Amino acid sequence: PGRVESLSVILDLKGLSMGQLPLNALLELRRVMSQLYVGVVFRFYICNMPLMLRAVSGIVQAAMTERQRQKIFFIRRAEELHSEFALHQLEKEYGGTQEVTQYF
């Protein structure tokens, strides 16, 4: 009570090639989060990007607004998440203590 709640979204692209990226689903996620939940998402953390996507992420960032750049973090190492989350909130694969969630 009395607190504003927000979401942090970790998008893990581990094991995906450029051709396997679900671009339509990602664009829809961005649309929904930016229109319907505009004040709810604190940040997006994008992890394990394919090498080619990492190469073009600078171009993508240049086209973003300042507000968008503040909300999207491109994570190169899982340890970078440790300063953003309590370790009990992170799954073990990101260096946290939480078991990997299989079912929601």
PDB file of N, CA and C in Angstrom:
ATOM      1  N   PRO A   1       0.823  -1.198   0.000  1.00  0.00           N
ATOM      2  CA  PRO A   1       0.000   0.000   0.000  1.00  0.00           C
ATOM      3  C   PRO A   1       0.862   1.255   0.000  1.00  0.00           C
ATOM      4  N   GLY A   2       0.448   2.219  -0.789  1.00  0.00           N
ATOM      5  CA  GLY A   2       1.165   3.472  -0.830  1.00  0.00           C
ATOM      6  C   GLY A   2       2.393   3.460  -1.707  1.00  0.00           C
ATOM      7  N   ARG A   3       2.620   2.384  -2.430  1.00  0.00           N
ATOM      8  CA  ARG A   3       3.791   2.277  -3.293  1.00  0.00           C
ATOM      9  C   ARG A   3       3.345   2.061  -4.737  1.00  0.00           C
ATOM     10  N   VAL A   4       4.130   2.594  -5.639  1.00  0.00           N
ATOM     11  CA  VAL A   4       3.873   2.362  -7.054  1.00  0.00           C
ATOM     12  C   VAL A   4       4.605   1.088  -7.445  1.00  0.00           C
ATOM     13  N   GLU A   5       3.875   0.157  -8.021  1.00  0.00           N
ATOM     14  CA  GLU A   5       4.497  -1.089  -8.433  1.00  0.00           C
ATOM     15  C   GLU A   5       4.843  -1.028  -9.905  1.00  0.00           C
ATOM     16  N   SER A   6       5.952  -1.648 -10.258  1.00  0.00           N
ATOM     17  CA  SER A   6       6.373  -1.666 -11.654  1.00  0.00           C
ATOM     18  C   SER A   6       6.992  -3.018 -11.972  1.00  0.00           C
ATOM     19  N   LEU A   7       7.117  -3.284 -13.246  1.00  0.00           N
ATOM     20  CA  LEU A   7       7.681  -4.540 -13.733  1.00  0.00           C
ATOM     21  C   LEU A   7       9.075  -4.325 -14.295  1.00  0.00           C
ATOM     22  N   SER A   8       9.908  -5.313 -14.114  1.00  0.00           N
ATOM     23  CA  SER A   8      11.174  -5.390 -14.830  1.00  0.00           C
ATOM     24  C   SER A   8      11.091  -6.657 -15.663  1.00  0.00           C
ATOM     25  N   VAL A   9      11.348  -6.550 -16.958  1.00  0.00           N
ATOM     26  CA  VAL A   9      11.211  -7.673 -17.878  1.00  0.00           C
ATOM     27  C   VAL A   9      12.595  -8.116 -18.334  1.00  0.00           C
ATOM     28  N   ILE A  10      12.914  -9.396 -18.110  1.00  0.00           N
ATOM     29  CA  ILE A  10      14.168  -9.960 -18.602  1.00  0.00           C
ATOM     30  C   ILE A  10      13.828 -10.792 -19.826  1.00  0.00           C
ATOM     31  N   LEU A  11      14.372 -10.386 -20.954  1.00  0.00           N
ATOM     32  CA  LEU A  11      14.153 -11.084 -22.212  1.00  0.00           C
ATOM     33  C   LEU A  11      15.442 -11.805 -22.565  1.00  0.00           C
ATOM     34  N   ASP A  12      15.426 -13.125 -22.467  1.00  0.00           N
ATOM     35  CA  ASP A  12      16.619 -13.936 -22.706  1.00  0.00           C
ATOM     36  C   ASP A  12      16.536 -14.552 -24.097  1.00  0.00           C
ATOM     37  N   LEU A  13      17.484 -14.192 -24.940  1.00  0.00           N
ATOM     38  CA  LEU A  13      17.505 -14.682 -26.325  1.00  0.00           C
ATOM     39  C   LEU A  13      18.500 -15.829 -26.513  1.00  0.00           C
ATOM     40  N   LYS A  14      18.878 -16.466 -25.426  1.00  0.00           N
ATOM     41  CA  LYS A  14      19.863 -17.548 -25.448  1.00  0.00           C
ATOM     42  C   LYS A  14      19.459 -18.658 -26.419  1.00  0.00           C
ATOM     43  N   GLY A  15      20.400 -19.031 -27.245  1.00  0.00           N
ATOM     44  CA  GLY A  15      20.177 -20.138 -28.158  1.00  0.00           C
ATOM     45  C   GLY A  15      19.433 -19.790 -29.433  1.00  0.00           C
ATOM     46  N   LEU A  16      19.048 -18.533 -29.600  1.00  0.00           N
ATOM     47  CA  LEU A  16      18.320 -18.139 -30.807  1.00  0.00           C
ATOM     48  C   LEU A  16      19.268 -17.523 -31.831  1.00  0.00           C
ATOM     49  N   SER A  17      19.067 -17.884 -33.076  1.00  0.00           N
ATOM     50  CA  SER A  17      19.808 -17.223 -34.153  1.00  0.00           C
ATOM     51  C   SER A  17      18.960 -16.047 -34.636  1.00  0.00           C
ATOM     52  N   MET A  18      19.521 -15.231 -35.489  1.00  0.00           N
ATOM     53  CA  MET A  18      18.773 -14.083 -36.022  1.00  0.00           C
ATOM     54  C   MET A  18      17.478 -14.546 -36.692  1.00  0.00           C
ATOM     55  N   GLY A  19      17.546 -15.655 -37.426  1.00  0.00           N
ATOM     56  CA  GLY A  19      16.372 -16.157 -38.134  1.00  0.00           C
ATOM     57  C   GLY A  19      15.301 -16.720 -37.214  1.00  0.00           C
ATOM     58  N   GLN A  20      15.668 -17.062 -35.991  1.00  0.00           N
ATOM     59  CA  GLN A  20      14.713 -17.643 -35.051  1.00  0.00           C
ATOM     60  C   GLN A  20      14.062 -16.610 -34.140  1.00  0.00           C
ATOM     61  N   LEU A  21      14.516 -15.377 -34.183  1.00  0.00           N
ATOM     62  CA  LEU A  21      13.942 -14.354 -33.307  1.00  0.00           C
ATOM     63  C   LEU A  21      12.475 -14.145 -33.649  1.00  0.00           C
ATOM     64  N   PRO A  22      11.615 -14.211 -32.650  1.00  0.00           N
ATOM     65  CA  PRO A  22      10.181 -14.015 -32.887  1.00  0.00           C
ATOM     66  C   PRO A  22       9.863 -12.509 -32.976  1.00  0.00           C
ATOM     67  N   LEU A  23      10.248 -11.885 -34.090  1.00  0.00           N
ATOM     68  CA  LEU A  23      10.129 -10.432 -34.219  1.00  0.00           C
ATOM     69  C   LEU A  23       8.701  -9.934 -34.040  1.00  0.00           C
ATOM     70  N   ASN A  24       7.734 -10.625 -34.621  1.00  0.00           N
ATOM     71  CA  ASN A  24       6.338 -10.184 -34.477  1.00  0.00           C
ATOM     72  C   ASN A  24       5.903 -10.216 -33.014  1.00  0.00           C
ATOM     73  N   ALA A  25       6.295 -11.262 -32.304  1.00  0.00           N
ATOM     74  CA  ALA A  25       5.935 -11.366 -30.888  1.00  0.00           C
ATOM     75  C   ALA A  25       6.636 -10.279 -30.076  1.00  0.00           C
ATOM     76  N   LEU A  26       7.889  -9.991 -30.392  1.00  0.00           N
ATOM     77  CA  LEU A  26       8.622  -8.944 -29.677  1.00  0.00           C
ATOM     78  C   LEU A  26       8.024  -7.564 -29.934  1.00  0.00           C
ATOM     79  N   LEU A  27       7.639  -7.310 -31.168  1.00  0.00           N
ATOM     80  CA  LEU A  27       7.012  -6.027 -31.496  1.00  0.00           C
ATOM     81  C   LEU A  27       5.662  -5.889 -30.798  1.00  0.00           C
ATOM     82  N   GLU A  28       4.909  -6.982 -30.727  1.00  0.00           N
ATOM     83  CA  GLU A  28       3.627  -6.955 -30.037  1.00  0.00           C
ATOM     84  C   GLU A  28       3.823  -6.726 -28.533  1.00  0.00           C
ATOM     85  N   LEU A  29       4.820  -7.369 -27.960  1.00  0.00           N
ATOM     86  CA  LEU A  29       5.140  -7.165 -26.551  1.00  0.00           C
ATOM     87  C   LEU A  29       5.478  -5.703 -26.295  1.00  0.00           C
ATOM     88  N   ARG A  30       6.292  -5.117 -27.144  1.00  0.00           N
ATOM     89  CA  ARG A  30       6.659  -3.705 -27.002  1.00  0.00           C
ATOM     90  C   ARG A  30       5.419  -2.818 -27.102  1.00  0.00           C
ATOM     91  N   ARG A  31       4.548  -3.120 -28.069  1.00  0.00           N
ATOM     92  CA  ARG A  31       3.337  -2.319 -28.248  1.00  0.00           C
ATOM     93  C   ARG A  31       2.436  -2.397 -27.014  1.00  0.00           C
ATOM     94  N   VAL A  32       2.196  -3.595 -26.544  1.00  0.00           N
ATOM     95  CA  VAL A  32       1.320  -3.776 -25.389  1.00  0.00           C
ATOM     96  C   VAL A  32       1.899  -3.086 -24.164  1.00  0.00           C
ATOM     97  N   MET A  33       3.177  -3.287 -23.914  1.00  0.00           N
ATOM     98  CA  MET A  33       3.798  -2.700 -22.732  1.00  0.00           C
ATOM     99  C   MET A  33       3.879  -1.184 -22.816  1.00  0.00           C
ATOM    100  N   SER A  34       4.059  -0.649 -24.007  1.00  0.00           N
ATOM    101  CA  SER A  34       4.207   0.803 -24.115  1.00  0.00           C
ATOM    102  C   SER A  34       2.865   1.527 -24.220  1.00  0.00           C
ATOM    103  N   GLN A  35       1.806   0.827 -24.623  1.00  0.00           N
ATOM    104  CA  GLN A  35       0.504   1.476 -24.747  1.00  0.00           C
ATOM    105  C   GLN A  35      -0.431   1.141 -23.593  1.00  0.00           C
ATOM    106  N   LEU A  36      -0.523  -0.126 -23.259  1.00  0.00           N
ATOM    107  CA  LEU A  36      -1.464  -0.532 -22.222  1.00  0.00           C
ATOM    108  C   LEU A  36      -0.883  -0.444 -20.816  1.00  0.00           C
ATOM    109  N   TYR A  37       0.405  -0.646 -20.708  1.00  0.00           N
ATOM    110  CA  TYR A  37       1.067  -0.647 -19.403  1.00  0.00           C
ATOM    111  C   TYR A  37       2.157   0.418 -19.362  1.00  0.00           C
ATOM    112  N   VAL A  38       1.855   1.581 -19.902  1.00  0.00           N
ATOM    113  CA  VAL A  38       2.853   2.620 -20.119  1.00  0.00           C
ATOM    114  C   VAL A  38       3.618   2.998 -18.856  1.00  0.00           C
ATOM    115  N   GLY A  39       2.968   3.083 -17.721  1.00  0.00           N
ATOM    116  CA  GLY A  39       3.653   3.472 -16.496  1.00  0.00           C
ATOM    117  C   GLY A  39       4.074   2.313 -15.631  1.00  0.00           C
ATOM    118  N   VAL A  40       3.870   1.093 -16.095  1.00  0.00           N
ATOM    119  CA  VAL A  40       4.097  -0.084 -15.272  1.00  0.00           C
ATOM    120  C   VAL A  40       5.485  -0.682 -15.470  1.00  0.00           C
ATOM    121  N   VAL A  41       6.007  -0.668 -16.688  1.00  0.00           N
ATOM    122  CA  VAL A  41       7.306  -1.284 -16.954  1.00  0.00           C
ATOM    123  C   VAL A  41       8.417  -0.332 -16.545  1.00  0.00           C
ATOM    124  N   PHE A  42       9.254  -0.793 -15.626  1.00  0.00           N
ATOM    125  CA  PHE A  42      10.402  -0.010 -15.190  1.00  0.00           C
ATOM    126  C   PHE A  42      11.524  -0.120 -16.219  1.00  0.00           C
ATOM    127  N   ARG A  43      11.898  -1.358 -16.540  1.00  0.00           N
ATOM    128  CA  ARG A  43      12.967  -1.583 -17.514  1.00  0.00           C
ATOM    129  C   ARG A  43      12.813  -2.935 -18.202  1.00  0.00           C
ATOM    130  N   PHE A  44      13.361  -2.992 -19.412  1.00  0.00           N
ATOM    131  CA  PHE A  44      13.544  -4.241 -20.148  1.00  0.00           C
ATOM    132  C   PHE A  44      15.036  -4.553 -20.115  1.00  0.00           C
ATOM    133  N   TYR A  45      15.385  -5.777 -19.776  1.00  0.00           N
ATOM    134  CA  TYR A  45      16.770  -6.239 -19.791  1.00  0.00           C
ATOM    135  C   TYR A  45      16.854  -7.319 -20.856  1.00  0.00           C
ATOM    136  N   ILE A  46      17.667  -7.106 -21.878  1.00  0.00           N
ATOM    137  CA  ILE A  46      17.789  -8.071 -22.970  1.00  0.00           C
ATOM    138  C   ILE A  46      19.126  -8.778 -22.814  1.00  0.00           C
ATOM    139  N   CYS A  47      19.062 -10.101 -22.628  1.00  0.00           N
ATOM    140  CA  CYS A  47      20.244 -10.922 -22.353  1.00  0.00           C
ATOM    141  C   CYS A  47      20.523 -11.892 -23.499  1.00  0.00           C
ATOM    142  N   ASN A  48      21.779 -12.297 -23.578  1.00  0.00           N
ATOM    143  CA  ASN A  48      22.211 -13.347 -24.499  1.00  0.00           C
ATOM    144  C   ASN A  48      21.786 -13.081 -25.939  1.00  0.00           C
ATOM    145  N   MET A  49      22.048 -11.871 -26.406  1.00  0.00           N
ATOM    146  CA  MET A  49      21.706 -11.533 -27.789  1.00  0.00           C
ATOM    147  C   MET A  49      22.630 -12.247 -28.760  1.00  0.00           C
ATOM    148  N   PRO A  50      22.095 -12.721 -29.873  1.00  0.00           N
ATOM    149  CA  PRO A  50      22.955 -13.287 -30.917  1.00  0.00           C
ATOM    150  C   PRO A  50      23.965 -12.223 -31.380  1.00  0.00           C
ATOM    151  N   LEU A  51      25.121 -12.671 -31.807  1.00  0.00           N
ATOM    152  CA  LEU A  51      26.201 -11.772 -32.200  1.00  0.00           C
ATOM    153  C   LEU A  51      25.760 -10.750 -33.243  1.00  0.00           C
ATOM    154  N   MET A  52      25.022 -11.183 -34.237  1.00  0.00           N
ATOM    155  CA  MET A  52      24.581 -10.251 -35.287  1.00  0.00           C
ATOM    156  C   MET A  52      23.631  -9.199 -34.731  1.00  0.00           C
ATOM    157  N   LEU A  53      22.759  -9.593 -33.824  1.00  0.00           N
ATOM    158  CA  LEU A  53      21.843  -8.629 -33.224  1.00  0.00           C
ATOM    159  C   LEU A  53      22.600  -7.638 -32.350  1.00  0.00           C
ATOM    160  N   ARG A  54      23.613  -8.123 -31.649  1.00  0.00           N
ATOM    161  CA  ARG A  54      24.440  -7.237 -30.839  1.00  0.00           C
ATOM    162  C   ARG A  54      25.123  -6.192 -31.715  1.00  0.00           C
ATOM    163  N   ALA A  55      25.522  -6.614 -32.914  1.00  0.00           N
ATOM    164  CA  ALA A  55      26.200  -5.703 -33.833  1.00  0.00           C
ATOM    165  C   ALA A  55      25.278  -4.579 -34.300  1.00  0.00           C
ATOM    166  N   VAL A  56      23.997  -4.865 -34.475  1.00  0.00           N
ATOM    167  CA  VAL A  56      23.072  -3.829 -34.941  1.00  0.00           C
ATOM    168  C   VAL A  56      22.347  -3.111 -33.803  1.00  0.00           C
ATOM    169  N   SER A  57      22.577  -3.536 -32.557  1.00  0.00           N
ATOM    170  CA  SER A  57      21.866  -2.901 -31.440  1.00  0.00           C
ATOM    171  C   SER A  57      22.238  -1.425 -31.297  1.00  0.00           C
ATOM    172  N   GLY A  58      23.454  -1.057 -31.678  1.00  0.00           N
ATOM    173  CA  GLY A  58      23.846   0.351 -31.638  1.00  0.00           C
ATOM    174  C   GLY A  58      23.020   1.197 -32.589  1.00  0.00           C
ATOM    175  N   ILE A  59      22.721   0.652 -33.751  1.00  0.00           N
ATOM    176  CA  ILE A  59      21.892   1.358 -34.729  1.00  0.00           C
ATOM    177  C   ILE A  59      20.474   1.500 -34.193  1.00  0.00           C
ATOM    178  N   VAL A  60      19.980   0.422 -33.584  1.00  0.00           N
ATOM    179  CA  VAL A  60      18.634   0.447 -33.008  1.00  0.00           C
ATOM    180  C   VAL A  60      18.568   1.490 -31.890  1.00  0.00           C
ATOM    181  N   GLN A  61      19.577   1.508 -31.036  1.00  0.00           N
ATOM    182  CA  GLN A  61      19.594   2.465 -29.928  1.00  0.00           C
ATOM    183  C   GLN A  61      19.626   3.903 -30.434  1.00  0.00           C
ATOM    184  N   ALA A  62      20.328   4.138 -31.519  1.00  0.00           N
ATOM    185  CA  ALA A  62      20.402   5.497 -32.066  1.00  0.00           C
ATOM    186  C   ALA A  62      19.037   5.983 -32.539  1.00  0.00           C
ATOM    187  N   ALA A  63      18.177   5.056 -32.940  1.00  0.00           N
ATOM    188  CA  ALA A  63      16.847   5.430 -33.415  1.00  0.00           C
ATOM    189  C   ALA A  63      15.827   5.561 -32.280  1.00  0.00           C
ATOM    190  N   MET A  64      16.211   5.182 -31.081  1.00  0.00           N
ATOM    191  CA  MET A  64      15.293   5.236 -29.944  1.00  0.00           C
ATOM    192  C   MET A  64      15.230   6.649 -29.356  1.00  0.00           C
ATOM    193  N   THR A  65      14.118   6.905 -28.692  1.00  0.00           N
ATOM    194  CA  THR A  65      14.013   8.163 -27.946  1.00  0.00           C
ATOM    195  C   THR A  65      14.847   8.018 -26.666  1.00  0.00           C
ATOM    196  N   GLU A  66      15.131   9.126 -26.030  1.00  0.00           N
ATOM    197  CA  GLU A  66      15.891   9.093 -24.777  1.00  0.00           C
ATOM    198  C   GLU A  66      15.159   8.253 -23.727  1.00  0.00           C
ATOM    199  N   ARG A  67      13.867   8.404 -23.665  1.00  0.00           N
ATOM    200  CA  ARG A  67      13.052   7.637 -22.707  1.00  0.00           C
ATOM    201  C   ARG A  67      13.171   6.137 -22.964  1.00  0.00           C
ATOM    202  N   GLN A  68      13.148   5.734 -24.239  1.00  0.00           N
ATOM    203  CA  GLN A  68      13.292   4.317 -24.581  1.00  0.00           C
ATOM    204  C   GLN A  68      14.682   3.802 -24.196  1.00  0.00           C
ATOM    205  N   ARG A  69      15.707   4.604 -24.434  1.00  0.00           N
ATOM    206  CA  ARG A  69      17.069   4.192 -24.069  1.00  0.00           C
ATOM    207  C   ARG A  69      17.213   4.021 -22.559  1.00  0.00           C
ATOM    208  N   GLN A  70      16.474   4.794 -21.787  1.00  0.00           N
ATOM    209  CA  GLN A  70      16.523   4.665 -20.332  1.00  0.00           C
ATOM    210  C   GLN A  70      15.842   3.385 -19.860  1.00  0.00           C
ATOM    211  N   LYS A  71      14.928   2.854 -20.651  1.00  0.00           N
ATOM    212  CA  LYS A  71      14.154   1.689 -20.241  1.00  0.00           C
ATOM    213  C   LYS A  71      14.712   0.360 -20.745  1.00  0.00           C
ATOM    214  N   ILE A  72      15.573   0.387 -21.757  1.00  0.00           N
ATOM    215  CA  ILE A  72      16.080  -0.861 -22.332  1.00  0.00           C
ATOM    216  C   ILE A  72      17.570  -0.987 -22.062  1.00  0.00           C
ATOM    217  N   PHE A  73      17.941  -2.077 -21.382  1.00  0.00           N
ATOM    218  CA  PHE A  73      19.334  -2.362 -21.080  1.00  0.00           C
ATOM    219  C   PHE A  73      19.751  -3.625 -21.824  1.00  0.00           C
ATOM    220  N   PHE A  74      20.836  -3.555 -22.536  1.00  0.00           N
ATOM    221  CA  PHE A  74      21.386  -4.707 -23.231  1.00  0.00           C
ATOM    222  C   PHE A  74      22.449  -5.311 -22.317  1.00  0.00           C
ATOM    223  N   ILE A  75      22.199  -6.505 -21.826  1.00  0.00           N
ATOM    224  CA  ILE A  75      23.050  -7.167 -20.846  1.00  0.00           C
ATOM    225  C   ILE A  75      24.017  -8.108 -21.556  1.00  0.00           C
ATOM    226  N   ARG A  76      25.304  -7.920 -21.292  1.00  0.00           N
ATOM    227  CA  ARG A  76      26.318  -8.807 -21.884  1.00  0.00           C
ATOM    228  C   ARG A  76      26.686  -9.949 -20.939  1.00  0.00           C
ATOM    229  N   ARG A  77      26.665  -9.683 -19.624  1.00  0.00           N
ATOM    230  CA  ARG A  77      27.008 -10.699 -18.623  1.00  0.00           C
ATOM    231  C   ARG A  77      25.917 -10.716 -17.560  1.00  0.00           C
ATOM    232  N   ALA A  78      25.562 -11.897 -17.105  1.00  0.00           N
ATOM    233  CA  ALA A  78      24.495 -12.048 -16.101  1.00  0.00           C
ATOM    234  C   ALA A  78      24.798 -11.248 -14.837  1.00  0.00           C
ATOM    235  N   GLU A  79      26.074 -11.077 -14.506  1.00  0.00           N
ATOM    236  CA  GLU A  79      26.454 -10.348 -13.296  1.00  0.00           C
ATOM    237  C   GLU A  79      25.952  -8.900 -13.319  1.00  0.00           C
ATOM    238  N   GLU A  80      25.723  -8.363 -14.507  1.00  0.00           N
ATOM    239  CA  GLU A  80      25.215  -6.994 -14.605  1.00  0.00           C
ATOM    240  C   GLU A  80      23.831  -6.868 -13.967  1.00  0.00           C
ATOM    241  N   LEU A  81      23.095  -7.965 -13.898  1.00  0.00           N
ATOM    242  CA  LEU A  81      21.762  -7.943 -13.292  1.00  0.00           C
ATOM    243  C   LEU A  81      21.829  -7.876 -11.769  1.00  0.00           C
ATOM    244  N   HIS A  82      22.967  -8.231 -11.190  1.00  0.00           N
ATOM    245  CA  HIS A  82      23.082  -8.293  -9.733  1.00  0.00           C
ATOM    246  C   HIS A  82      22.929  -6.925  -9.081  1.00  0.00           C
ATOM    247  N   SER A  83      23.260  -5.871  -9.785  1.00  0.00           N
ATOM    248  CA  SER A  83      23.096  -4.540  -9.203  1.00  0.00           C
ATOM    249  C   SER A  83      21.668  -4.015  -9.377  1.00  0.00           C
ATOM    250  N   GLU A  84      20.861  -4.721 -10.155  1.00  0.00           N
ATOM    251  CA  GLU A  84      19.486  -4.287 -10.441  1.00  0.00           C
ATOM    252  C   GLU A  84      18.432  -5.074  -9.664  1.00  0.00           C
ATOM    253  N   PHE A  85      18.785  -6.280  -9.231  1.00  0.00           N
ATOM    254  CA  PHE A  85      17.825  -7.173  -8.576  1.00  0.00           C
ATOM    255  C   PHE A  85      18.436  -7.757  -7.309  1.00  0.00           C
ATOM    256  N   ALA A  86      17.576  -8.100  -6.362  1.00  0.00           N
ATOM    257  CA  ALA A  86      18.012  -8.896  -5.219  1.00  0.00           C
ATOM    258  C   ALA A  86      18.250 -10.315  -5.736  1.00  0.00           C
ATOM    259  N   LEU A  87      19.273 -10.988  -5.225  1.00  0.00           N
ATOM    260  CA  LEU A  87      19.620 -12.308  -5.753  1.00  0.00           C
ATOM    261  C   LEU A  87      18.490 -13.328  -5.577  1.00  0.00           C
ATOM    262  N   HIS A  88      17.649 -13.169  -4.564  1.00  0.00           N
ATOM    263  CA  HIS A  88      16.538 -14.118  -4.399  1.00  0.00           C
ATOM    264  C   HIS A  88      15.454 -13.908  -5.459  1.00  0.00           C
ATOM    265  N   GLN A  89      15.529 -12.805  -6.219  1.00  0.00           N
ATOM    266  CA  GLN A  89      14.569 -12.560  -7.297  1.00  0.00           C
ATOM    267  C   GLN A  89      15.059 -13.110  -8.631  1.00  0.00           C
ATOM    268  N   LEU A  90      16.348 -13.378  -8.735  1.00  0.00           N
ATOM    269  CA  LEU A  90      16.934 -13.864  -9.994  1.00  0.00           C
ATOM    270  C   LEU A  90      17.055 -15.377  -9.987  1.00  0.00           C
ATOM    271  N   GLU A  91      16.791 -15.971 -11.141  1.00  0.00           N
ATOM    272  CA  GLU A  91      16.971 -17.409 -11.277  1.00  0.00           C
ATOM    273  C   GLU A  91      18.462 -17.739 -11.282  1.00  0.00           C
ATOM    274  N   LYS A  92      18.780 -18.975 -10.953  1.00  0.00           N
ATOM    275  CA  LYS A  92      20.171 -19.417 -10.825  1.00  0.00           C
ATOM    276  C   LYS A  92      20.984 -19.176 -12.094  1.00  0.00           C
ATOM    277  N   GLU A  93      20.354 -19.314 -13.249  1.00  0.00           N
ATOM    278  CA  GLU A  93      21.108 -19.123 -14.499  1.00  0.00           C
ATOM    279  C   GLU A  93      21.599 -17.689 -14.677  1.00  0.00           C
ATOM    280  N   TYR A  94      21.043 -16.760 -13.893  1.00  0.00           N
ATOM    281  CA  TYR A  94      21.486 -15.362 -13.921  1.00  0.00           C
ATOM    282  C   TYR A  94      22.314 -15.016 -12.694  1.00  0.00           C
ATOM    283  N   GLY A  95      22.713 -16.040 -11.942  1.00  0.00           N
ATOM    284  CA  GLY A  95      23.543 -15.824 -10.764  1.00  0.00           C
ATOM    285  C   GLY A  95      22.763 -15.593  -9.492  1.00  0.00           C
ATOM    286  N   GLY A  96      21.455 -15.794  -9.539  1.00  0.00           N
ATOM    287  CA  GLY A  96      20.620 -15.626  -8.360  1.00  0.00           C
ATOM    288  C   GLY A  96      20.439 -16.933  -7.618  1.00  0.00           C
ATOM    289  N   THR A  97      19.523 -16.953  -6.694  1.00  0.00           N
ATOM    290  CA  THR A  97      19.283 -18.145  -5.875  1.00  0.00           C
ATOM    291  C   THR A  97      17.933 -18.806  -6.179  1.00  0.00           C
ATOM    292  N   GLN A  98      17.107 -18.170  -6.998  1.00  0.00           N
ATOM    293  CA  GLN A  98      15.780 -18.692  -7.341  1.00  0.00           C
ATOM    294  C   GLN A  98      15.902 -19.868  -8.312  1.00  0.00           C
ATOM    295  N   GLU A  99      15.126 -20.920  -8.063  1.00  0.00           N
ATOM    296  CA  GLU A  99      15.083 -22.039  -9.009  1.00  0.00           C
ATOM    297  C   GLU A  99      14.508 -21.550 -10.338  1.00  0.00           C
ATOM    298  N   VAL A 100      14.894 -22.208 -11.411  1.00  0.00           N
ATOM    299  CA  VAL A 100      14.389 -21.864 -12.729  1.00  0.00           C
ATOM    300  C   VAL A 100      12.903 -22.209 -12.792  1.00  0.00           C
ATOM    301  N   THR A 101      12.083 -21.254 -13.190  1.00  0.00           N
ATOM    302  CA  THR A 101      10.638 -21.452 -13.289  1.00  0.00           C
ATOM    303  C   THR A 101      10.323 -22.187 -14.580  1.00  0.00           C
ATOM    304  N   GLN A 102       9.638 -23.303 -14.467  1.00  0.00           N
ATOM    305  CA  GLN A 102       9.267 -24.093 -15.640  1.00  0.00           C
ATOM    306  C   GLN A 102       7.815 -23.871 -16.046  1.00  0.00           C
ATOM    307  N   TYR A 103       6.957 -23.628 -15.068  1.00  0.00           N
ATOM    308  CA  TYR A 103       5.541 -23.482 -15.322  1.00  0.00           C
ATOM    309  C   TYR A 103       5.037 -22.224 -14.642  1.00  0.00           C
ATOM    310  N   PHE A 104       4.087 -21.543 -15.280  1.00  0.00           N
ATOM    311  CA  PHE A 104       3.520 -20.313 -14.719  1.00  0.00           C
ATOM    312  C   PHE A 104       2.068 -20.507 -14.415  1.00  0.00           C
TER     313      PHE A 104
END
